[in-house]
PDB file of C-alpha atoms in Angstrom:
ATOM      1  CA  MET A  19      35.656 -27.223  85.305  1.00 67.00           C
ATOM      2  CA  ARG A  20      35.892 -31.224  87.530  1.00 72.00           C
ATOM      3  CA  GLY A  21      38.973 -32.312  86.086  1.00 80.00           C
ATOM      4  CA  GLU A  22      40.278 -29.601  84.875  1.00 85.00           C
ATOM      5  CA  GLY A  23      43.867 -30.244  85.359  1.00 89.00           C
ATOM      6  CA  ARG A  24      43.594 -33.157  84.582  1.00 90.00           C
ATOM      7  CA  LEU A  25      42.584 -32.889  81.177  1.00 91.00           C
ATOM      8  CA  LEU A  26      44.560 -30.117  80.963  1.00 93.00           C
ATOM      9  CA  ARG A  27      47.518 -32.879  81.414  1.00 94.00           C
ATOM     10  CA  ILE A  28      46.407 -35.179  79.231  1.00 94.00           C
ATOM     11  CA  GLY A  29      46.544 -32.300  76.343  1.00 94.00           C
ATOM     12  CA  GLU A  30      49.969 -31.349  77.412  1.00 94.00           C
ATOM     13  CA  VAL A  31      50.803 -35.509  77.487  1.00 94.00           C
ATOM     14  CA  LEU A  32      49.461 -35.481  73.729  1.00 94.00           C
ATOM     15  CA  VAL A  33      51.220 -31.818  72.753  1.00 94.00           C
ATOM     16  CA  GLY A  34      54.421 -33.572  74.045  1.00 93.00           C
ATOM     17  CA  TRP A  35      54.282 -36.285  71.846  1.00 91.00           C
ATOM     18  CA  ALA A  36      53.374 -33.733  68.852  1.00 92.00           C
ATOM     19  CA  CYS A  37      56.522 -31.777  69.679  1.00 92.00           C
ATOM     20  CA  ARG A  38      58.617 -35.453  69.817  1.00 89.00           C
ATOM     21  CA  ARG A  39      58.394 -35.522  66.127  1.00 86.00           C
ATOM     22  CA  LEU A  40      59.499 -32.079  65.345  1.00 89.00           C
ATOM     23  CA  PRO A  41      63.522 -30.960  65.467  1.00 88.00           C
ATOM     24  CA  ARG A  42      65.090 -29.883  68.773  1.00 87.00           C
ATOM     25  CA  ARG A  43      65.154 -26.731  67.756  1.00 88.00           C
ATOM     26  CA  ILE A  44      61.961 -26.009  66.968  1.00 89.00           C
ATOM     27  CA  ARG A  45      60.611 -28.414  69.563  1.00 91.00           C
ATOM     28  CA  ASP A  46      60.363 -26.534  72.980  1.00 93.00           C
ATOM     29  CA  GLU A  47      59.042 -23.400  71.133  1.00 93.00           C
ATOM     30  CA  ARG A  48      55.993 -24.863  69.747  1.00 93.00           C
ATOM     31  CA  TYR A  49      55.432 -26.769  72.721  1.00 94.00           C
ATOM     32  CA  GLN A  50      54.817 -23.898  74.595  1.00 94.00           C
ATOM     33  CA  GLU A  51      53.066 -22.404  71.806  1.00 94.00           C
ATOM     34  CA  TRP A  52      50.346 -25.463  71.290  1.00 95.00           C
ATOM     35  CA  VAL A  53      50.187 -26.061  75.715  1.00 95.00           C
ATOM     36  CA  ALA A  54      50.095 -22.349  75.875  1.00 94.00           C
ATOM     37  CA  GLU A  55      47.036 -22.545  73.614  1.00 95.00           C
ATOM     38  CA  LEU A  56      44.764 -25.196  75.567  1.00 95.00           C
ATOM     39  CA  PRO A  57      43.234 -23.892  78.523  1.00 94.00           C
ATOM     40  CA  VAL A  58      42.543 -21.148  75.883  1.00 93.00           C
ATOM     41  CA  VAL A  59      40.402 -24.081  74.106  1.00 94.00           C
ATOM     42  CA  LEU A  60      39.031 -25.419  77.212  1.00 92.00           C
ATOM     43  CA  HIS A  61      37.468 -22.356  78.680  1.00 93.00           C
ATOM     44  CA  ASP A  62      36.630 -20.289  75.127  1.00 93.00           C
ATOM     45  CA  PRO A  63      32.801 -18.447  76.313  1.00 93.00           C
ATOM     46  CA  GLU A  64      31.962 -19.233  72.538  1.00 92.00           C
ATOM     47  CA  ILE A  65      31.252 -22.846  72.927  1.00 90.00           C
ATOM     48  CA  ARG A  66      28.659 -23.592  75.930  1.00 88.00           C
ATOM     49  CA  PHE A  67      29.072 -27.071  77.359  1.00 90.00           C
ATOM     50  CA  SER A  68      31.998 -28.237  78.919  1.00 89.00           C
ATOM     51  CA  GLY A  69      31.955 -31.478  77.609  1.00 91.00           C
ATOM     52  CA  ARG A  70      32.393 -29.956  73.904  1.00 93.00           C
ATOM     53  CA  ARG A  71      34.671 -27.606  75.289  1.00 93.00           C
ATOM     54  CA  ALA A  72      36.625 -30.762  77.108  1.00 93.00           C
ATOM     55  CA  ALA A  73      36.246 -32.419  73.153  1.00 94.00           C
ATOM     56  CA  ARG A  74      37.398 -29.911  71.130  1.00 94.00           C
ATOM     57  CA  MET A  75      40.400 -28.941  73.794  1.00 94.00           C
ATOM     58  CA  LEU A  76      41.359 -32.428  73.381  1.00 94.00           C
ATOM     59  CA  GLY A  77      40.869 -32.733  69.705  1.00 94.00           C
ATOM     60  CA  TYR A  78      43.059 -29.556  69.379  1.00 95.00           C
ATOM     61  CA  ALA A  79      46.353 -31.914  71.364  1.00 94.00           C
ATOM     62  CA  LEU A  80      45.359 -33.818  68.991  1.00 92.00           C
ATOM     63  CA  GLY A  81      45.859 -32.079  65.801  1.00 92.00           C
ATOM     64  CA  THR A  82      49.391 -30.970  66.652  1.00 92.00           C
ATOM     65  CA  ILE A  83      50.368 -34.611  66.180  1.00 89.00           C
ATOM     66  CA  ARG A  84      49.169 -34.533  62.724  1.00 82.00           C
ATOM     67  CA  GLY A  85      50.500 -30.913  62.866  1.00 79.00           C
ATOM     68  CA  ALA A  86      54.231 -31.986  63.701  1.00 80.00           C
ATOM     69  CA  ALA A  87      54.633 -33.648  60.781  1.00 68.00           C
ATOM     70  CA  LEU A  88      55.329 -30.177  59.217  1.00 53.00           C
ATOM     71  CA  PRO A  89      56.433 -30.083  55.471  1.00 50.00           C
ATOM     72  CA  GLY A  90      60.363 -28.888  54.112  1.00 49.00           C
ATOM     73  CA  ARG A  91      63.554 -28.568  55.453  1.00 50.00           C
ATOM     74  CA  HIS A  92      60.807 -29.147  59.539  1.00 50.00           C
ATOM     75  CA  ARG A  93      60.520 -32.199  58.745  1.00 53.00           C
ATOM     76  CA  ARG A  94      62.547 -34.696  60.662  1.00 51.00           C
ATOM     77  CA  ARG A  95      64.573 -36.958  58.862  1.00 54.00           C
ATOM     78  CA  ARG A  96      64.519 -40.238  59.947  1.00 57.00           C
ATOM     79  CA  ARG A  97      66.829 -42.003  57.856  1.00 61.00           C
ATOM     80  CA  ILE A  98      67.961 -45.495  57.638  1.00 64.00           C
ATOM     81  CA  THR A  99      71.238 -45.942  57.453  1.00 70.00           C
ATOM     82  CA  ARG A 100      73.530 -49.198  56.960  1.00 71.00           C
ATOM     83  CA  GLY A 101      74.796 -48.159  61.234  1.00 73.00           C
ATOM     84  CA  THR A 102      70.892 -47.900  62.075  1.00 72.00           C
ATOM     85  CA  VAL A 103      70.742 -50.877  60.322  1.00 75.00           C
ATOM     86  CA  LEU A 104      73.700 -53.387  61.942  1.00 76.00           C
ATOM     87  CA  VAL A 105      72.871 -52.004  65.346  1.00 75.00           C
ATOM     88  CA  GLY A 106      69.267 -53.148  64.959  1.00 75.00           C
ATOM     89  CA  ALA A 107      70.696 -56.784  63.870  1.00 77.00           C
ATOM     90  CA  MET A 108      72.821 -56.856  66.906  1.00 77.00           C
ATOM     91  CA  LEU A 109      70.395 -55.771  68.894  1.00 76.00           C
ATOM     92  CA  ILE A 110      68.398 -58.770  67.415  1.00 77.00           C
ATOM     93  CA  PHE A 111      70.514 -61.534  67.044  1.00 78.00           C
ATOM     94  CA  MET A 112      73.058 -60.963  69.996  1.00 79.00           C
ATOM     95  CA  PRO A 113      70.530 -61.726  72.640  1.00 81.00           C
ATOM     96  CA  ALA A 114      70.023 -64.962  71.221  1.00 81.00           C
ATOM     97  CA  GLY A 115      73.451 -65.665  71.214  1.00 80.00           C
ATOM     98  CA  LEU A 116      74.045 -64.629  74.561  1.00 80.00           C
ATOM     99  CA  GLY A 117      71.343 -66.909  75.332  1.00 83.00           C
ATOM    100  CA  LEU A 118      73.149 -69.974  73.489  1.00 81.00           C
ATOM    101  CA  ASP A 119      76.491 -69.030  75.285  1.00 80.00           C
ATOM    102  CA  VAL A 120      74.425 -69.137  78.681  1.00 81.00           C
ATOM    103  CA  TRP A 121      73.295 -72.751  78.030  1.00 82.00           C
ATOM    104  CA  ASN A 122      76.754 -73.980  76.817  1.00 80.00           C
ATOM    105  CA  ALA A 123      77.969 -72.715  80.381  1.00 80.00           C
ATOM    106  CA  VAL A 124      75.454 -75.296  82.163  1.00 82.00           C
ATOM    107  CA  GLN A 125      76.050 -77.665  80.051  1.00 81.00           C
ATOM    108  CA  THR A 126      79.507 -77.867  80.229  1.00 79.00           C
ATOM    109  CA  PRO A 127      79.882 -76.689  84.075  1.00 78.00           C
ATOM    110  CA  GLY A 128      83.830 -75.299  84.686  1.00 78.00           C
ATOM    111  CA  ASP A 129      84.902 -74.837  80.257  1.00 78.00           C
ATOM    112  CA  TRP A 130      86.008 -70.903  80.717  1.00 80.00           C
ATOM    113  CA  THR A 131      84.876 -70.613  76.956  1.00 80.00           C
ATOM    114  CA  SER A 132      81.475 -71.147  77.523  1.00 78.00           C
ATOM    115  CA  TYR A 133      81.887 -67.780  80.653  1.00 82.00           C
ATOM    116  CA  PHE A 134      84.045 -65.823  78.277  1.00 83.00           C
ATOM    117  CA  PHE A 135      81.789 -66.395  75.523  1.00 81.00           C
ATOM    118  CA  ALA A 136      79.236 -65.246  77.344  1.00 82.00           C
ATOM    119  CA  GLY A 137      80.956 -62.379  78.779  1.00 84.00           C
ATOM    120  CA  LEU A 138      82.040 -61.026  75.443  1.00 84.00           C
ATOM    121  CA  THR A 139      78.227 -61.077  74.093  1.00 84.00           C
ATOM    122  CA  LEU A 140      77.125 -59.576  77.200  1.00 85.00           C
ATOM    123  CA  LEU A 141      79.858 -56.541  76.643  1.00 86.00           C
ATOM    124  CA  GLY A 142      78.596 -56.598  72.925  1.00 84.00           C
ATOM    125  CA  LEU A 143      75.313 -56.702  74.380  1.00 82.00           C
ATOM    126  CA  ALA A 144      75.417 -53.528  76.355  1.00 84.00           C
ATOM    127  CA  ALA A 145      77.837 -51.739  73.637  1.00 83.00           C
ATOM    128  CA  ASN A 146      74.742 -52.299  71.347  1.00 78.00           C
ATOM    129  CA  LEU A 147      72.706 -51.315  73.529  1.00 78.00           C
ATOM    130  CA  GLY A 148      74.761 -47.836  74.304  1.00 79.00           C
ATOM    131  CA  LEU A 149      75.088 -46.936  70.540  1.00 75.00           C
ATOM    132  CA  TYR A 150      71.506 -46.839  69.983  1.00 71.00           C
ATOM    133  CA  LEU A 151      70.189 -44.951  72.603  1.00 71.00           C
ATOM    134  CA  ARG A 152      73.229 -42.469  71.052  1.00 67.00           C
ATOM    135  CA  ARG A 153      71.959 -42.519  68.250  1.00 60.00           C
ATOM    136  CA  GLY A 154      68.758 -41.456  69.500  1.00 51.00           C
ATOM    137  CA  ARG A 155      65.437 -42.872  69.207  1.00 49.00           C
ATOM    138  CA  PRO A 156      63.945 -40.137  66.840  1.00 42.00           C
ATOM    139  CA  GLY A 157      61.634 -37.729  68.942  1.00 40.00           C
ATOM    140  CA  LYS A 158      63.274 -38.104  71.956  1.00 41.00           C
ATOM    141  CA  ALA A 159      61.701 -34.948  74.047  1.00 36.00           C
ATOM    142  CA  ARG A 160      63.137 -32.726  76.473  1.00 37.00           C
ATOM    143  CA  LEU A 161      60.195 -31.319  78.105  1.00 34.00           C
TER     144      LEU A 161
ATOM    145  CA  MET B  23      45.783 -22.322  46.189  1.00 81.00           C
ATOM    146  CA  THR B  24      44.061 -24.321  48.517  1.00 90.00           C
ATOM    147  CA  ALA B  25      41.248 -24.120  50.552  1.00 92.00           C
ATOM    148  CA  PRO B  26      42.043 -23.716  53.658  1.00 92.00           C
ATOM    149  CA  LEU B  27      45.014 -21.413  52.755  1.00 94.00           C
ATOM    150  CA  GLU B  28      42.208 -19.305  51.118  1.00 94.00           C
ATOM    151  CA  ARG B  29      40.335 -19.553  54.467  1.00 95.00           C
ATOM    152  CA  VAL B  30      43.444 -18.909  56.188  1.00 95.00           C
ATOM    153  CA  LEU B  31      44.173 -15.571  54.473  1.00 95.00           C
ATOM    154  CA  ARG B  32      40.982 -14.078  54.377  1.00 95.00           C
ATOM    155  CA  ALA B  33      40.703 -14.307  58.102  1.00 95.00           C
ATOM    156  CA  PHE B  34      43.633 -12.451  58.092  1.00 95.00           C
ATOM    157  CA  LEU B  35      43.193 -10.140  55.741  1.00 95.00           C
ATOM    158  CA  THR B  36      39.624  -9.316  57.816  1.00 94.00           C
ATOM    159  CA  ASP B  37      41.989  -6.862  60.200  1.00 93.00           C
ATOM    160  CA  PRO B  38      45.791  -7.722  57.968  1.00 91.00           C
ATOM    161  CA  SER B  39      46.928  -5.833  61.605  1.00 89.00           C
ATOM    162  CA  ALA B  40      45.050  -7.372  64.078  1.00 91.00           C
ATOM    163  CA  ARG B  41      47.516 -10.369  66.229  1.00 91.00           C
ATOM    164  CA  ARG B  42      45.884 -13.262  65.429  1.00 94.00           C
ATOM    165  CA  TYR B  43      46.845 -16.436  67.716  1.00 95.00           C
ATOM    166  CA  GLY B  44      46.627 -20.013  66.158  1.00 94.00           C
ATOM    167  CA  TYR B  45      42.772 -20.933  67.956  1.00 95.00           C
ATOM    168  CA  ASP B  46      41.421 -18.041  66.454  1.00 95.00           C
ATOM    169  CA  LEU B  47      42.662 -18.399  63.452  1.00 95.00           C
ATOM    170  CA  MET B  48      41.172 -22.389  63.604  1.00 95.00           C
ATOM    171  CA  LYS B  49      37.651 -21.058  64.545  1.00 94.00           C
ATOM    172  CA  ALA B  50      38.144 -17.987  61.850  1.00 94.00           C
ATOM    173  CA  ALA B  51      39.415 -20.196  58.995  1.00 94.00           C
ATOM    174  CA  SER B  52      37.447 -23.042  60.630  1.00 94.00           C
ATOM    175  CA  LEU B  53      40.749 -25.684  59.841  1.00 94.00           C
ATOM    176  CA  LYS B  54      41.909 -28.205  62.572  1.00 93.00           C
ATOM    177  CA  SER B  55      45.484 -27.089  64.628  1.00 93.00           C
ATOM    178  CA  GLY B  56      47.189 -29.905  61.851  1.00 91.00           C
ATOM    179  CA  THR B  57      46.071 -27.712  59.348  1.00 92.00           C
ATOM    180  CA  LEU B  58      46.633 -24.447  60.352  1.00 94.00           C
ATOM    181  CA  TYR B  59      49.796 -25.052  62.200  1.00 93.00           C
ATOM    182  CA  PRO B  60      52.175 -26.777  59.204  1.00 91.00           C
ATOM    183  CA  MET B  61      50.658 -23.527  57.047  1.00 93.00           C
ATOM    184  CA  LEU B  62      51.003 -20.973  59.604  1.00 93.00           C
ATOM    185  CA  GLY B  63      55.259 -22.636  59.633  1.00 91.00           C
ATOM    186  CA  ARG B  64      55.750 -22.045  55.870  1.00 91.00           C
ATOM    187  CA  LEU B  65      53.946 -18.659  55.378  1.00 94.00           C
ATOM    188  CA  GLU B  66      56.724 -17.788  57.581  1.00 94.00           C
ATOM    189  CA  GLU B  67      59.096 -19.539  55.696  1.00 92.00           C
ATOM    190  CA  GLU B  68      58.176 -17.576  52.992  1.00 94.00           C
ATOM    191  CA  LYS B  69      58.396 -14.028  55.179  1.00 94.00           C
ATOM    192  CA  LEU B  70      54.485 -13.630  54.678  1.00 95.00           C
ATOM    193  CA  VAL B  71      54.149 -13.469  58.398  1.00 95.00           C
ATOM    194  CA  SER B  72      55.777 -13.025  61.360  1.00 95.00           C
ATOM    195  CA  SER B  73      55.081 -13.912  64.834  1.00 95.00           C
ATOM    196  CA  ALA B  74      56.119 -13.435  68.284  1.00 95.00           C
ATOM    197  CA  TRP B  75      54.764 -13.872  72.076  1.00 94.00           C
ATOM    198  CA  GLU B  76      52.615 -11.485  74.131  1.00 89.00           C
ATOM    199  CA  THR B  77      52.961 -11.101  77.615  1.00 82.00           C
ATOM    200  CA  PRO B  78      51.079 -13.159  79.545  1.00 76.00           C
ATOM    201  CA  GLN B  79      48.093 -10.378  81.114  1.00 74.00           C
ATOM    202  CA  GLN B  80      47.626 -12.218  84.770  1.00 74.00           C
ATOM    203  CA  ASP B  81      50.729 -14.288  86.873  1.00 73.00           C
ATOM    204  CA  GLY B  82      50.690 -17.758  86.240  1.00 77.00           C
ATOM    205  CA  GLN B  83      49.321 -18.011  82.610  1.00 82.00           C
ATOM    206  CA  ARG B  84      51.356 -18.884  79.600  1.00 88.00           C
ATOM    207  CA  PRO B  85      51.950 -16.410  77.108  1.00 92.00           C
ATOM    208  CA  ARG B  86      50.761 -16.878  73.901  1.00 94.00           C
ATOM    209  CA  LYS B  87      52.347 -16.834  70.314  1.00 95.00           C
ATOM    210  CA  TYR B  88      50.402 -14.952  68.105  1.00 95.00           C
ATOM    211  CA  TYR B  89      50.709 -14.845  64.056  1.00 96.00           C
ATOM    212  CA  GLN B  90      50.455 -11.508  61.819  1.00 95.00           C
ATOM    213  CA  LEU B  91      51.130 -10.801  58.523  1.00 95.00           C
ATOM    214  CA  THR B  92      54.160  -8.990  57.091  1.00 95.00           C
ATOM    215  CA  ASP B  93      53.481  -6.028  54.362  1.00 94.00           C
ATOM    216  CA  ASP B  94      54.785  -8.555  51.614  1.00 94.00           C
ATOM    217  CA  GLY B  95      51.949 -11.417  53.202  1.00 94.00           C
ATOM    218  CA  ILE B  96      49.470  -8.658  52.807  1.00 95.00           C
ATOM    219  CA  ALA B  97      50.194  -7.707  49.310  1.00 95.00           C
ATOM    220  CA  VAL B  98      50.875 -11.079  48.152  1.00 94.00           C
ATOM    221  CA  ALA B  99      47.508 -12.536  50.228  1.00 94.00           C
ATOM    222  CA  ARG B 100      45.171  -9.297  48.230  1.00 95.00           C
ATOM    223  CA  LEU B 101      46.803 -10.435  44.895  1.00 94.00           C
ATOM    224  CA  GLU B 102      46.061 -13.901  45.263  1.00 93.00           C
ATOM    225  CA  LEU B 103      42.928 -13.337  46.427  1.00 93.00           C
ATOM    226  CA  ALA B 104      42.185 -10.938  43.825  1.00 93.00           C
ATOM    227  CA  GLN B 105      43.354 -13.293  41.082  1.00 92.00           C
ATOM    228  CA  LEU B 106      41.203 -16.478  43.086  1.00 91.00           C
ATOM    229  CA  SER B 107      38.016 -14.019  42.516  1.00 89.00           C
ATOM    230  CA  ALA B 108      38.712 -12.913  38.977  1.00 90.00           C
ATOM    231  CA  ALA B 109      39.746 -16.373  38.039  1.00 88.00           C
ATOM    232  CA  ARG B 110      36.247 -18.459  39.265  1.00 86.00           C
ATOM    233  CA  THR B 111      34.169 -15.291  37.796  1.00 86.00           C
ATOM    234  CA  ARG B 112      35.923 -16.668  34.466  1.00 82.00           C
ATOM    235  CA  ALA B 113      35.054 -19.762  34.864  1.00 74.00           C
ATOM    236  CA  PRO B 114      31.845 -21.350  33.960  1.00 67.00           C
ATOM    237  CA  ALA B 115      29.564 -22.226  36.750  1.00 59.00           C
ATOM    238  CA  GLY B 116      29.775 -25.320  37.193  1.00 58.00           C
ATOM    239  CA  THR B 117      32.940 -26.384  35.659  1.00 58.00           C
ATOM    240  CA  ARG B 118      34.035 -26.662  39.414  1.00 56.00           C
ATOM    241  CA  ALA B 119      33.113 -27.961  42.465  1.00 53.00           C
ATOM    242  CA  PRO B 120      31.054 -25.549  45.146  1.00 53.00           C
ATOM    243  CA  GLY B 121      33.990 -24.756  47.739  1.00 51.00           C
ATOM    244  CA  ARG B 122      36.870 -26.604  45.878  1.00 52.00           C
ATOM    245  CA  ALA B 123      39.854 -24.125  44.953  1.00 52.00           C
ATOM    246  CA  ALA B 124      41.516 -24.158  41.640  1.00 52.00           C
ATOM    247  CA  ARG B 125      44.978 -25.923  41.507  1.00 57.00           C
ATOM    248  CA  PRO B 126      47.805 -23.805  42.526  1.00 59.00           C
ATOM    249  CA  ALA B 127      50.017 -22.368  39.417  1.00 56.00           C
ATOM    250  CA  PRO B 128      53.597 -23.306  39.861  1.00 55.00           C
ATOM    251  CA  GLY B 129      55.557 -20.578  41.692  1.00 56.00           C
ATOM    252  CA  SER B 130      52.440 -19.548  43.673  1.00 60.00           C
ATOM    253  CA  LEU B 131      51.140 -19.605  46.948  1.00 64.00           C
ATOM    254  CA  GLY B 132      49.359 -23.419  47.854  1.00 56.00           C
TER     255      GLY B 132
END
């Protein structure tokens, strides 16, 4: 089939997205399982037209995104803790504070307090960003 | 028992010892992958279905995962489907929409 490799790649990307929603311990296995089915669907001898096979394969891959919302204890928990709210709020307000500090530094050149506070805010922002990344954006896959 | 679960169990029971791949089950039960895989996961958790990886037949081919009913799974599936058939026989005609399965009983599959 023409463009088969590209189609399979699209399918793999979709399955990859689906697996990002799964807990790490089952993510790789599910990815391997679902990706292994893609060429089988794409070459299904029971489906006559290649276009339909391609559509079926993409449908299969899209379906895994819904299937990744597993019930019960397999469901990936996305708890919003106080820490998450705090880090999120800091990430929103700190750039604004940094902007004000920079504005102050520009308005009053030579005033060391403006530089000091701008530097402090910048450090805080970097620390928050690090915290945000360490807490893990939900479902970041290592595929 | 839900209608999709019933279809999956019936697909398994056509040949209980057969190895079933996800895609084959999708076709046999006329289900989408998004419906089938969570169900298989649940059946596996309940030890009614077991899964294993096959050895690839050709170079470069990815190994596929297959599913089989366990002995418990075969017994439970047969019992549940028999109960469902009996309930359908008992129910007066026209009381249930065609194609809709009965509401799952507490503690049962589905």
